[in-house]
Coordinates of C-alpha atoms and ligand atoms in Angstrom, one line a residue:
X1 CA 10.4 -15.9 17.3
X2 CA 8.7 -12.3 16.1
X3 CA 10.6 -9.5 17.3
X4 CA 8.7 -8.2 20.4
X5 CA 8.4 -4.7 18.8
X6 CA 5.8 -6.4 15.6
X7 CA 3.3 -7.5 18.1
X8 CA 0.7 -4.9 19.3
X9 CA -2.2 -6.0 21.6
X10 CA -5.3 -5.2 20.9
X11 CA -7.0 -5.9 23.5
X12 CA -6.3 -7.0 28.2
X13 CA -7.9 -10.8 27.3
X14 CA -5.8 -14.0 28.2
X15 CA -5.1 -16.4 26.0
X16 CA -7.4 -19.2 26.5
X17 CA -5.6 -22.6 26.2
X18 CA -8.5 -24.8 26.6
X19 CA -10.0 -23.2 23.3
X20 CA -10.5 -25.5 20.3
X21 CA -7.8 -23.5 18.0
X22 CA -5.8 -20.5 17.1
X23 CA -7.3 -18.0 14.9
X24 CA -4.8 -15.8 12.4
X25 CA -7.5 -12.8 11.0
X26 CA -5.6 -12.2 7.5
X27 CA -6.3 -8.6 6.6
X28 CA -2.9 -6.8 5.9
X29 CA -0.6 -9.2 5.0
X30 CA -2.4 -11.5 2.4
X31 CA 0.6 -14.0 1.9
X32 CA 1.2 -17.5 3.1
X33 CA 4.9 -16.9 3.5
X34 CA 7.3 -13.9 4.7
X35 CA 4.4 -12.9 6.9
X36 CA 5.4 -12.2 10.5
X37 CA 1.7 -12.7 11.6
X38 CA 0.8 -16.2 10.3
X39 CA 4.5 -17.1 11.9
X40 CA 3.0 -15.9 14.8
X41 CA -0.3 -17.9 14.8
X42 CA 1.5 -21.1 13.5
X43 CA 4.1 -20.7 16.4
X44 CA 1.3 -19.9 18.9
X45 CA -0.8 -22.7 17.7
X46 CA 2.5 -25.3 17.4
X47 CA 3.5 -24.4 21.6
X48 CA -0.6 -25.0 23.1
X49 CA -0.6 -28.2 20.5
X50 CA -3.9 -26.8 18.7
X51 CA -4.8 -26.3 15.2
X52 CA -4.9 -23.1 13.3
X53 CA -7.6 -21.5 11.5
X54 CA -7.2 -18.9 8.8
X55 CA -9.7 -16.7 8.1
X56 CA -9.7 -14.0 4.8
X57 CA -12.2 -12.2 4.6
X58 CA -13.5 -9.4 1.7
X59 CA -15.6 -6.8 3.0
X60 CA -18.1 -4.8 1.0
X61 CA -17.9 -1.9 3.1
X62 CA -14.8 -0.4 3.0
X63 CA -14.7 3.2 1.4
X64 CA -14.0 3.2 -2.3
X65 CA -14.5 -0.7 -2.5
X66 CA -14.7 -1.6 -6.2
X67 CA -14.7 -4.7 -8.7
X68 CA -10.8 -3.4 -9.4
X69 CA -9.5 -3.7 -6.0
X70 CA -12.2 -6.7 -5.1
X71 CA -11.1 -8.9 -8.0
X72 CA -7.0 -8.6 -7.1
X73 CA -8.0 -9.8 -3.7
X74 CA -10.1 -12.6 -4.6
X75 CA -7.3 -13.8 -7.0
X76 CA -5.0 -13.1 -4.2
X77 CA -7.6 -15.6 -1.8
X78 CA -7.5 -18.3 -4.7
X79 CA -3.8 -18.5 -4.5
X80 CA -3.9 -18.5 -0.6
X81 CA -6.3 -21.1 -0.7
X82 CA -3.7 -23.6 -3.5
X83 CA -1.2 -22.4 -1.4
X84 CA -2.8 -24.0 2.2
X85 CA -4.7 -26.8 0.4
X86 CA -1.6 -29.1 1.7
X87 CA -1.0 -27.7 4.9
X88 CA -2.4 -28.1 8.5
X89 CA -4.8 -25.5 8.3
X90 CA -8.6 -24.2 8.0
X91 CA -8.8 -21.9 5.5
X92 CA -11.8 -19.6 5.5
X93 CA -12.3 -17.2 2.5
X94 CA -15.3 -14.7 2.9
X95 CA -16.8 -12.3 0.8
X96 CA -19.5 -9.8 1.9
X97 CA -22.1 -10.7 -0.6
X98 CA -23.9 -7.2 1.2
X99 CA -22.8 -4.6 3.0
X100 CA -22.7 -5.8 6.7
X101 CA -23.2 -9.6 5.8
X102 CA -19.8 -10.1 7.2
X103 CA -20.3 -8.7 10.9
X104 CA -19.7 -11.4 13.5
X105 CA -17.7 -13.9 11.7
X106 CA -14.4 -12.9 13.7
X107 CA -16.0 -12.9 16.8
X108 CA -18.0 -16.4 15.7
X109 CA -14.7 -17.9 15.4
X110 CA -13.1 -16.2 18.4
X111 CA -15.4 -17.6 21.0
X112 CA -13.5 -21.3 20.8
X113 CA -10.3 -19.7 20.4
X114 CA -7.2 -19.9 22.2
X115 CA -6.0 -16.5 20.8
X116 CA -6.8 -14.4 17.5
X117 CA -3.9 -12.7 15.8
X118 CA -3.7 -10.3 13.3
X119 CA -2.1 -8.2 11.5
X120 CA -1.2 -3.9 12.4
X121 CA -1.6 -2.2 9.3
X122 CA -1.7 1.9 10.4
X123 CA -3.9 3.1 8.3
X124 CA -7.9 3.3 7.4
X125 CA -10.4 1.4 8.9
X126 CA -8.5 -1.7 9.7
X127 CA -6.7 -0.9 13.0
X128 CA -11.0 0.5 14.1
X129 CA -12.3 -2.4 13.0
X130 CA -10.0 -4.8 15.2
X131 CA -10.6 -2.7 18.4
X132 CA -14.0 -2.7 17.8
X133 CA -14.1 -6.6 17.6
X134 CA -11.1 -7.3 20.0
X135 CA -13.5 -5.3 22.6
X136 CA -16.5 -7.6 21.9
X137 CA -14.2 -11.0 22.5
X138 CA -12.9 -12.8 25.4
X139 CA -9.6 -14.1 24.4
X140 CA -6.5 -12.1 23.5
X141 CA -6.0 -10.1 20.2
X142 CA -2.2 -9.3 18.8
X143 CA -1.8 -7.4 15.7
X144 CA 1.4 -8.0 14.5
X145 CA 3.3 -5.6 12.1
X146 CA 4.7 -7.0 8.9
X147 CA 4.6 -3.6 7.4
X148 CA 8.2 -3.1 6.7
X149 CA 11.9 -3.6 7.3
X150 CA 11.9 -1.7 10.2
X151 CA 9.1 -2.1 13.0
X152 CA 7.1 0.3 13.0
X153 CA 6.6 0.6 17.1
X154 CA 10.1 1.2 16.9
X155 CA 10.3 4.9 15.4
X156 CA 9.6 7.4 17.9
X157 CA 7.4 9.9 15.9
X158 CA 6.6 10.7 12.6
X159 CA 9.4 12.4 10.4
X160 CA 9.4 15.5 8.7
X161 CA 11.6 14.8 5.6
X162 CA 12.9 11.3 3.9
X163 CA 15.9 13.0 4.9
X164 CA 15.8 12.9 8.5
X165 CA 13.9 9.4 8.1
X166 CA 16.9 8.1 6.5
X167 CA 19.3 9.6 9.3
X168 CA 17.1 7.6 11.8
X169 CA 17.6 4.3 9.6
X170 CA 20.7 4.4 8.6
X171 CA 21.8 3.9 13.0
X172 CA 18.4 1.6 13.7
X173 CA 18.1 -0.4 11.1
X174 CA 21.1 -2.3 11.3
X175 CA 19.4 -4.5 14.2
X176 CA 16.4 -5.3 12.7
X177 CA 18.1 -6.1 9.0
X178 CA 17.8 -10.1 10.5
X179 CA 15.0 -10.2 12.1
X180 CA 13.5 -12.2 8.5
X181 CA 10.0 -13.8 8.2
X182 CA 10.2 -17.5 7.5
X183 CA 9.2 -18.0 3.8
X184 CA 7.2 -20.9 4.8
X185 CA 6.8 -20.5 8.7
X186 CA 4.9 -23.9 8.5
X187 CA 8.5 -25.8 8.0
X188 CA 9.1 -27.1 11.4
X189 CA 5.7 -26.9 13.1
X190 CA 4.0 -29.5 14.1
X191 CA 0.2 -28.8 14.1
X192 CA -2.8 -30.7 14.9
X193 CA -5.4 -32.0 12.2
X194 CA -7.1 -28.8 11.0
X195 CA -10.4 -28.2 12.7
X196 CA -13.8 -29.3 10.3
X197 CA -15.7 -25.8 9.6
X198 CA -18.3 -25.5 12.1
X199 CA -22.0 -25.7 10.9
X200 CA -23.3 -22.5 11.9
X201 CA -20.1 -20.6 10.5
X202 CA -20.4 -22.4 7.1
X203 CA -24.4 -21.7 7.2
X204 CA -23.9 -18.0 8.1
X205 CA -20.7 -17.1 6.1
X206 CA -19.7 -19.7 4.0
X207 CA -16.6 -20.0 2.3
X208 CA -16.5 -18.1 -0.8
X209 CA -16.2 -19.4 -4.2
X210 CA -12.6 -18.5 -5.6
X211 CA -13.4 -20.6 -8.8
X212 CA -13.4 -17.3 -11.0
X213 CA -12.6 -14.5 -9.0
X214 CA -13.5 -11.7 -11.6
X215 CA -17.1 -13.1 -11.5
X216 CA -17.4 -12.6 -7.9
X217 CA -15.5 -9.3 -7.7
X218 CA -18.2 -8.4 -10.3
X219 CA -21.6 -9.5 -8.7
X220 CA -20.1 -7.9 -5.4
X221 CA -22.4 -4.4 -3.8
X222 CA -19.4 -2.5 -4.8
X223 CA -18.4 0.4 -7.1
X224 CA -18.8 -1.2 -10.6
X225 CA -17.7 1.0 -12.7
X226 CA -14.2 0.7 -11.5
X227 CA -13.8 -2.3 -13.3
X228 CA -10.9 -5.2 -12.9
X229 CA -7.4 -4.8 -14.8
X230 CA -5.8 -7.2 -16.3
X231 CA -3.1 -7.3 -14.4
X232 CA -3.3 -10.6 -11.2
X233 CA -3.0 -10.2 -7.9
X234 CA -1.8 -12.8 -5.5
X235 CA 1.6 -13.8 -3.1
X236 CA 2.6 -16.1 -6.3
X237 CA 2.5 -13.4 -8.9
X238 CA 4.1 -11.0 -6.7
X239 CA 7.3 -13.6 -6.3
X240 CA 7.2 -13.5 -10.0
X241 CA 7.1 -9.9 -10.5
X242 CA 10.0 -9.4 -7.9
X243 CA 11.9 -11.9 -9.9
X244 CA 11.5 -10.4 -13.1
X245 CA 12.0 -7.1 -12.2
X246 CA 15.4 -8.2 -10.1
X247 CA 16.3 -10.4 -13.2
X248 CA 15.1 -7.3 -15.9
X249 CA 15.4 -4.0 -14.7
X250 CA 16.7 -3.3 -11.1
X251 CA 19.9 -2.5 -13.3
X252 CA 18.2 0.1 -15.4
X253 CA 16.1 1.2 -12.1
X254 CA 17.8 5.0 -11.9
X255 CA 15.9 5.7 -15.5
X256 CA 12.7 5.2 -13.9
X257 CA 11.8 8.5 -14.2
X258 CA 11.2 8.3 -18.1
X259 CA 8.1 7.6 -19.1
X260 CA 9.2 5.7 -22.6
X261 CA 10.9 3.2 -20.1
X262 CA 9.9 0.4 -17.9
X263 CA 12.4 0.8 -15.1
X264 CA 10.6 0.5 -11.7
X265 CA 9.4 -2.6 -10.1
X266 CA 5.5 -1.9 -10.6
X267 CA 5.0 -3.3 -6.8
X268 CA 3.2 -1.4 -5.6
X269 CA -0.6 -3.2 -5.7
X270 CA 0.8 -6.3 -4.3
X271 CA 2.9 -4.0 -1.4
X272 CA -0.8 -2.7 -0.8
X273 CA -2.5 -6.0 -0.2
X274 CA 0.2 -7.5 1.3
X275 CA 0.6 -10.0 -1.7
X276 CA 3.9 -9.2 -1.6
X277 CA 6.6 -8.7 0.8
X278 CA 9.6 -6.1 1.5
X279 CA 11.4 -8.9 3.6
X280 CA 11.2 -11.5 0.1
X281 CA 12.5 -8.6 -2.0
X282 CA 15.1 -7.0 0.0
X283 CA 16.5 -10.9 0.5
X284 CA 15.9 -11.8 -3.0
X285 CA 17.8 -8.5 -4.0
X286 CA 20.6 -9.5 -1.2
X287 CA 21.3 -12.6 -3.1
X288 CA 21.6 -11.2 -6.3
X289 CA 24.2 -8.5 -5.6
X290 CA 26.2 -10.6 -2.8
X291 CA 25.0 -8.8 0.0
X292 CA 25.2 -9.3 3.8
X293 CA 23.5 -6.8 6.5
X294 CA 27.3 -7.0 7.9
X295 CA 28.1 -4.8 4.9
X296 CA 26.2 -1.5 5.8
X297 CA 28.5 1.3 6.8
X298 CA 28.5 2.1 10.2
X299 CA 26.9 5.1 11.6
X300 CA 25.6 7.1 8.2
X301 CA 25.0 10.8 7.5
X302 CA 21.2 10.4 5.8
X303 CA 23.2 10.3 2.5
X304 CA 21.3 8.5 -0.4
X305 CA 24.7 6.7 -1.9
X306 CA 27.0 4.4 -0.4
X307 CA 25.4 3.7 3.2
X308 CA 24.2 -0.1 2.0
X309 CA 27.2 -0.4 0.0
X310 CA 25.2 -2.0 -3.1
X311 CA 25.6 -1.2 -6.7
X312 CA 23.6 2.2 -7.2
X313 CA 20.7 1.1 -8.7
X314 CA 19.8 -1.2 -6.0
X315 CA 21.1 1.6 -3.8
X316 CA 18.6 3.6 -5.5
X317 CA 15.5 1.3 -5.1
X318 CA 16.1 0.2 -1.5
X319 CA 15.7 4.5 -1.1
X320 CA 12.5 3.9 -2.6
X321 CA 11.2 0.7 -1.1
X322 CA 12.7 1.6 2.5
X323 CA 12.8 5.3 3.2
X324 CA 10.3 6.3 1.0
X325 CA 7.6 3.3 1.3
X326 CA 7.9 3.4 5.1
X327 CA 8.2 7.0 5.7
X328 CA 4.4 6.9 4.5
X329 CA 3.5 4.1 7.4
X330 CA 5.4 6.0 9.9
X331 CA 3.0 8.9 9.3
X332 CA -0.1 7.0 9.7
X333 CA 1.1 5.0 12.3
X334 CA 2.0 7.9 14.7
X335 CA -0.3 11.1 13.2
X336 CA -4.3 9.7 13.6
X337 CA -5.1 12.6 11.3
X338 CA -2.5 11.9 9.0
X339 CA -4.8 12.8 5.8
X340 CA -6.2 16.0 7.1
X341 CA -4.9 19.5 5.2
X342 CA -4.2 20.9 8.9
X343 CA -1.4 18.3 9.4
X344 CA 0.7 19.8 6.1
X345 CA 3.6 21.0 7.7
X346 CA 3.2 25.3 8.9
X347 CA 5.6 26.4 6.4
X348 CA 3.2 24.9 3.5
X349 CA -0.4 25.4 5.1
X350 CA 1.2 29.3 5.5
X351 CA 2.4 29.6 1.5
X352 CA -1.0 27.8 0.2
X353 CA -2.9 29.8 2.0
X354 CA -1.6 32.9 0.7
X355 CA -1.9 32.0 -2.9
X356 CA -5.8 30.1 -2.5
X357 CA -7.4 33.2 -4.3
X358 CA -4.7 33.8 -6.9
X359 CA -6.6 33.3 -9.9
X360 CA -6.1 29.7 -11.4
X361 CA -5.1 29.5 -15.2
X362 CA -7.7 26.9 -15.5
X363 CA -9.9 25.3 -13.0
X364 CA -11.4 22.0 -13.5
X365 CA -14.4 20.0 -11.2
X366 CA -14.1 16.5 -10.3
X367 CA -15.8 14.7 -12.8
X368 CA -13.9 17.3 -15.3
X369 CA -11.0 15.5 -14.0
X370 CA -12.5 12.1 -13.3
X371 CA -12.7 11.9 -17.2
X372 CA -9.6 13.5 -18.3
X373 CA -11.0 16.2 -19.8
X374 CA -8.5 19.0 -18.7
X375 CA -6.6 21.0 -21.9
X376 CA -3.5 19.2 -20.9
X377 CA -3.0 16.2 -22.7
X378 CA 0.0 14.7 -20.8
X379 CA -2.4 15.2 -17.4
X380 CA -5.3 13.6 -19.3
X381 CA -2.7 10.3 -20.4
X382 CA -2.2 9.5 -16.7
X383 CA -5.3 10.3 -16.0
X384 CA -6.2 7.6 -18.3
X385 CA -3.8 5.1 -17.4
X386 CA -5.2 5.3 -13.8
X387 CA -8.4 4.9 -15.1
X388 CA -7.7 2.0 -17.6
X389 CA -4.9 0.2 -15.6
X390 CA -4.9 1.1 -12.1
X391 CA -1.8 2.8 -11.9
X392 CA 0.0 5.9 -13.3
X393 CA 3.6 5.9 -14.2
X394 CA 6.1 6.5 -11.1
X395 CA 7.4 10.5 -12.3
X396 CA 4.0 11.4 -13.9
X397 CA 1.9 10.8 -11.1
X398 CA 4.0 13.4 -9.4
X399 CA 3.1 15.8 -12.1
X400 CA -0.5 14.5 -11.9
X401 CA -1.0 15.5 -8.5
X402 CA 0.8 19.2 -8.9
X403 CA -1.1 20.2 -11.8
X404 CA -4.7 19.3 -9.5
X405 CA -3.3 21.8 -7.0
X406 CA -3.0 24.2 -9.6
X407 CA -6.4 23.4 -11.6
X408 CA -8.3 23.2 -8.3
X409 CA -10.2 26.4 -6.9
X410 CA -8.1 25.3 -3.4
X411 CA -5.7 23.4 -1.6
X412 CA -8.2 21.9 0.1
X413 CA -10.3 21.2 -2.7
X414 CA -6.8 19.9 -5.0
X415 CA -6.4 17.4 -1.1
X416 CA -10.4 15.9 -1.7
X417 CA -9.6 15.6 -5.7
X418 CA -6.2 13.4 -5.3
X419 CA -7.7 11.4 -2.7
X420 CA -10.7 10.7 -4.4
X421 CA -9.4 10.1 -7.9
X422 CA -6.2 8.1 -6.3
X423 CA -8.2 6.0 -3.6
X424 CA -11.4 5.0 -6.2
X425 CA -9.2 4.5 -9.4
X426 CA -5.4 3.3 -8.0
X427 CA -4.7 -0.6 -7.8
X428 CA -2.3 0.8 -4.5
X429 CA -4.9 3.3 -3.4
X430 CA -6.1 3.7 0.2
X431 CA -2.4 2.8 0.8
X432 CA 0.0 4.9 3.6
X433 CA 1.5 5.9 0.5
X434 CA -1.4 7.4 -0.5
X435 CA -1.6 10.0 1.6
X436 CA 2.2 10.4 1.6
X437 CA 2.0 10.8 -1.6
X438 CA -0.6 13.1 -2.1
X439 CA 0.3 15.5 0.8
X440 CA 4.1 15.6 -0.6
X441 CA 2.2 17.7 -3.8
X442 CA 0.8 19.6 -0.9
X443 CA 4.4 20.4 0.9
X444 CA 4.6 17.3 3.2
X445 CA 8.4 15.6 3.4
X446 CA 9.2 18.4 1.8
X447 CA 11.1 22.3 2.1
X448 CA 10.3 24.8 0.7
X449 CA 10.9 26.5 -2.7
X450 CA 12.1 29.5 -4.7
X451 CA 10.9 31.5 -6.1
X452 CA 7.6 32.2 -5.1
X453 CA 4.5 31.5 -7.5
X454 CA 0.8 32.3 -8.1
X455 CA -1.0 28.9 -6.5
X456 CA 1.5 27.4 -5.4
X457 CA 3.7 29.6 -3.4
X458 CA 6.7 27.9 -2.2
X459 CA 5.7 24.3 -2.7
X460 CA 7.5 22.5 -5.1
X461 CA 6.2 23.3 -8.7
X462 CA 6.0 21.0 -11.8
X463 CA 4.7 21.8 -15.2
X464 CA 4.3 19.5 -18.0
X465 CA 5.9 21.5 -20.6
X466 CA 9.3 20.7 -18.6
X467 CA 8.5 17.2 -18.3
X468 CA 8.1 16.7 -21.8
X469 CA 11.3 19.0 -22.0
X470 CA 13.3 16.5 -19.8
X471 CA 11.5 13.3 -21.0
X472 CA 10.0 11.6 -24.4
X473 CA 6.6 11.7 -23.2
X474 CA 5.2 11.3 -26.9
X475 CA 4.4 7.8 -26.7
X476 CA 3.1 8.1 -24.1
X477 CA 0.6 10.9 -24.9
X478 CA -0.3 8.7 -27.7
X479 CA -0.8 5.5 -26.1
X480 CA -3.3 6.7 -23.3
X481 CA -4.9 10.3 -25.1
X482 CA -8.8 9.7 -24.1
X483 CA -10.1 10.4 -27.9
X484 CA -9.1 7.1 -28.4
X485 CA -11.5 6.0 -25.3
X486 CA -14.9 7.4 -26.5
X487 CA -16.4 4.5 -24.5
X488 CA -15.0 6.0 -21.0
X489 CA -17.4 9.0 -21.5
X490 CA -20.3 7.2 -21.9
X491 CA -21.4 7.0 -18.7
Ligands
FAD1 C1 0.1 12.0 -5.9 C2 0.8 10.7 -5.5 C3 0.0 9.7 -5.1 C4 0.5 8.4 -4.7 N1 -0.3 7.4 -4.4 C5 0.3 6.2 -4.0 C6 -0.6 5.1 -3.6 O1 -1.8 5.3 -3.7 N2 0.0 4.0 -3.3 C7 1.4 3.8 -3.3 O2 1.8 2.7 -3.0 N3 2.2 4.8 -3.6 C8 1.7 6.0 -4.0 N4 2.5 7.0 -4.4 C9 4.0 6.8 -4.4 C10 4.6 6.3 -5.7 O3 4.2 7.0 -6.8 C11 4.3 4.8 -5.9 O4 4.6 4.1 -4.8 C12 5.2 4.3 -7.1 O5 4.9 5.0 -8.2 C13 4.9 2.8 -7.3 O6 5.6 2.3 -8.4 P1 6.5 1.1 -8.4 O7 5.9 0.0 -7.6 O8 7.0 0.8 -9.7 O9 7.7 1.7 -7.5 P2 9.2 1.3 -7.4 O10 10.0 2.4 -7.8 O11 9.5 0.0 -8.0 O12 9.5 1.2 -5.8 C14 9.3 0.0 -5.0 C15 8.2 0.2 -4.0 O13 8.7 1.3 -3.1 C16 7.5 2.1 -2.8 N5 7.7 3.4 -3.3 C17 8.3 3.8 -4.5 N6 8.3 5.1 -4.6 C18 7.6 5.6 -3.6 C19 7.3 6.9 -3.1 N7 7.6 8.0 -3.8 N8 6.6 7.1 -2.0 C20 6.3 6.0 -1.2 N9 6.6 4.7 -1.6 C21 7.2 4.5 -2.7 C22 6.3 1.4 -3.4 O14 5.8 0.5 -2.4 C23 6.9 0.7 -4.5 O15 6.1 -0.4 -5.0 C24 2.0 8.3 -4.8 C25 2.7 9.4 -5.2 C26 2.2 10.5 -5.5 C27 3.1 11.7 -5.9

């Protein structure tokens, strides 16, 4: 059964259960196992004795859409569709070959339907674009939140510091610690025969072909110039990357701020697409240190050590995955504004506006910045890495976004810079974390700072000189310094 907090209705349809089938719209949680909302659709399909159809779709359309983000999907789709090629189930995979192709599919499929489910994700156009369809349909729509450990529709508001978010967790979470995903929620259904795909569906949107994914990302109406990493996306290469990294690292995790080591997980593009889950990796991490949700202490003061009562670097990363990962979905899920500068917290909207005409030591323009062509060649490195893999390292991206409020001729202006470079160039861009991210260089989640400075006021300061201080950032430098990427300014 799914927790009655993870399922939202989107619209005041029945369920129908003369239809032909159920319908699970994939769209936030692209995995064929720990995923609340497939459990859902296979459960609701199992009790009306109908099959299920699975529909994936790619649109063309959404805002900084690119052959990056497109091909990790796609690769993503292919795995979905090995992974359901022995199961009971349609699998439909679509991409928008144009801009707009894709409109009606849903509601094609919805008119025989017995219900449509899918899945709450709180941020960007998905939760408009399921209203917008649920409206148009007759049969019931659930969006159902796999998001994170804790359900989102239980927090009461959004929080003003991981502080006070941990508070909150450490007494609600113990209930929901068991409420697991099935890894394979199709163990124990019994489902009709999947459906044949209906003729005018196929004619109209036909199923795309996965065969090489790259090539498809890369004949796609989207931002080509963003081009695919190497890196794979996909539910089966996640499993492997939480392996390796619980195997590997997760004991070396508290060095993750140094940029000469590889100490985080590197998660985070497969947490955005829903590739992988937080349910898989905080029971794979379970099992590896001998832990039981019977082991939390009781009660909790917000502290960051001891409350889980695992070894500290697990301690450590569950702060990261948990507090900090769904702090960011809390925001969008309860502040609709939740990337707009007015929505910084008083105290930092006060101090930044106060410093916006202190004169800048440098001021850069987008494209300035877009190529990494600032005097600072630690800034231009991660500027690099985002642009040549899709991701900048965990404790540098920090620094990346302080030194755009400081090189910008605004807040406001430093707000449309991170979002833009993060959201086109980031593998996990357009993500809640985004925006947590990029307002916490603006003052959101956190207090403020002394003593007072020119730009920044009393938000949190970072310069690079005392990162390379604290850290070797040499290699670094060296690896991703843009005069070794003449071809990047080419175009
Ligand atoms: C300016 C700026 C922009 C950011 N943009 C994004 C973004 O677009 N997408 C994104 O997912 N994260 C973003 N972050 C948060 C953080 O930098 C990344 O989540 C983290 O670097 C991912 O690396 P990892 O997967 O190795 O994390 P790990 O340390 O292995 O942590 C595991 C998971 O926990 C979550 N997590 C870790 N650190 C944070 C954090 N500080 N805040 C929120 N969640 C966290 C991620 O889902 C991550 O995959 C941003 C931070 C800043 C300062």
């Amino acid at each position: 059964m799914i927790p009655p907090q993870r399922i939202l209705t989107r619209n005041e349809q029945p369920r129908r259960p003369d239809g032909d089938w159920v319908v699970y719209w994939m769209m936030a949680a692209r995995r064929p196992g720990w995923n609340f909302g497939l459990q859902r659709a296979i459960e609701a399909a199992d009790s009306l004795g109908k099959p299920l159809v699975v529909v994936e779709a790619l649109s063309a359309s959404y805002p900084w859409a690119s052959a990056r983000h497109s091909a990790f999907v796609l690769e993503g789709m292919r795995h979905q569709a090995e992974a359901f090629a022995n199961k009971p189930v349609l699998y439909h995979p679509y991409a928008e070959p144009e801009v707009g192709a894709g409109r009606g599919l849903i509601e094609a499929w919805a008119e025989r339907a017995c219900l449509v489910v899918t899945d709450h994700w709180p941020c960007l156009e998905l939760p408009r674009w399921q209203r917008k369809v649920a409206a148009q349909i007759g049969v019931r729509m659930e969006a159902i939140d796999s998001c994170g450990i804790m359900p989102l529709q239980a927090t009461p508001r959004a929080f003003p510091t991981a502080h006070a978010f941990r508070r909150f967790l450490q007494k609600e979470l113990p209930s929901h610690l068991g409420d697991l995903p099935k890894p394979d929620p199709f163990v124990g259904a019994k489902l009709p025969k999947a459906p044949a795909m209906p003729k005018g569906i196929h004619k109209q949107w036909p199923a795309a072909d996965l065969s090489d994914p790259r090539a498809l990302a890369q004949a796609l109406p989207i931002d080509q110039a963003v081009e695919p990493v190497e890196v794979r996306g996909g539910a089966a290469e996640a499993s492997a990357r939480m392996v390796e990294f619980l195997d590997e690292r997760l004991d070396s995790y508290t060095e993750r701020n140094r940029p000469d080591v590889l100490a985080s997980s590197g998660l985070s593009p497969w947490f955005h697409f829903g590739h992988a889950s937080p349910h898989e990796l905080l029971f794979r991490l379970a099992q590896r240190v001998g832990w039981s949700p019977a082991d939390v202490e009781v009660g909790g003061n917000g502290s960051r050590e001891g409350w889980w009562r695992m070894p500290a670097a697990a301690e450590s990363f569950l702060d990261e995955l948990i507090t900090w990962r769904e702090l960011g979905h809390v925001l969008c899920h309860h502040v609709p504004n939740y990337g707009a500068y007015e929505e910084l917290p008083p105290w930092a909207v006060a101090t930044l506006e106060e410093h916006a005409t202190d004169p800048r030591p440098h001021t850069y323009t987008l494209e300035q910045f877009e190529r990494a062509e600032t005097h600072d060649p630690l800034w231009n490195a991660a500027q690099m890495q985002l642009r040549e893999e899709g991701i900048i390292h965990n404790y540098l991206r920090m620094l990346w976004g302080k030194k755009i409020l400081h090189w910008t001729r605004s807040p406001r202006e430093a707000l449309e810079v991170m979002v833009h470079l993060n959201n086109r160039w980031a593998l996990d861009g357009r993500d809640p974390n985004s925006w947590a991210g990029i307002m916490w260089v603006l003052g959101r989640f956190d207090r403020a700072w002394g003593p007072e400075r020119p730009v920044f006021g009393k938000v949190r300061y970072m310069t690079s000189d005392n990162t390379a201080r604290k850290y070797n950032v040499k290699a670094y430098v060296a690896r991703y310094q843009p005069a070794k990427q003449p071809a990047l300014f080419e175009e």
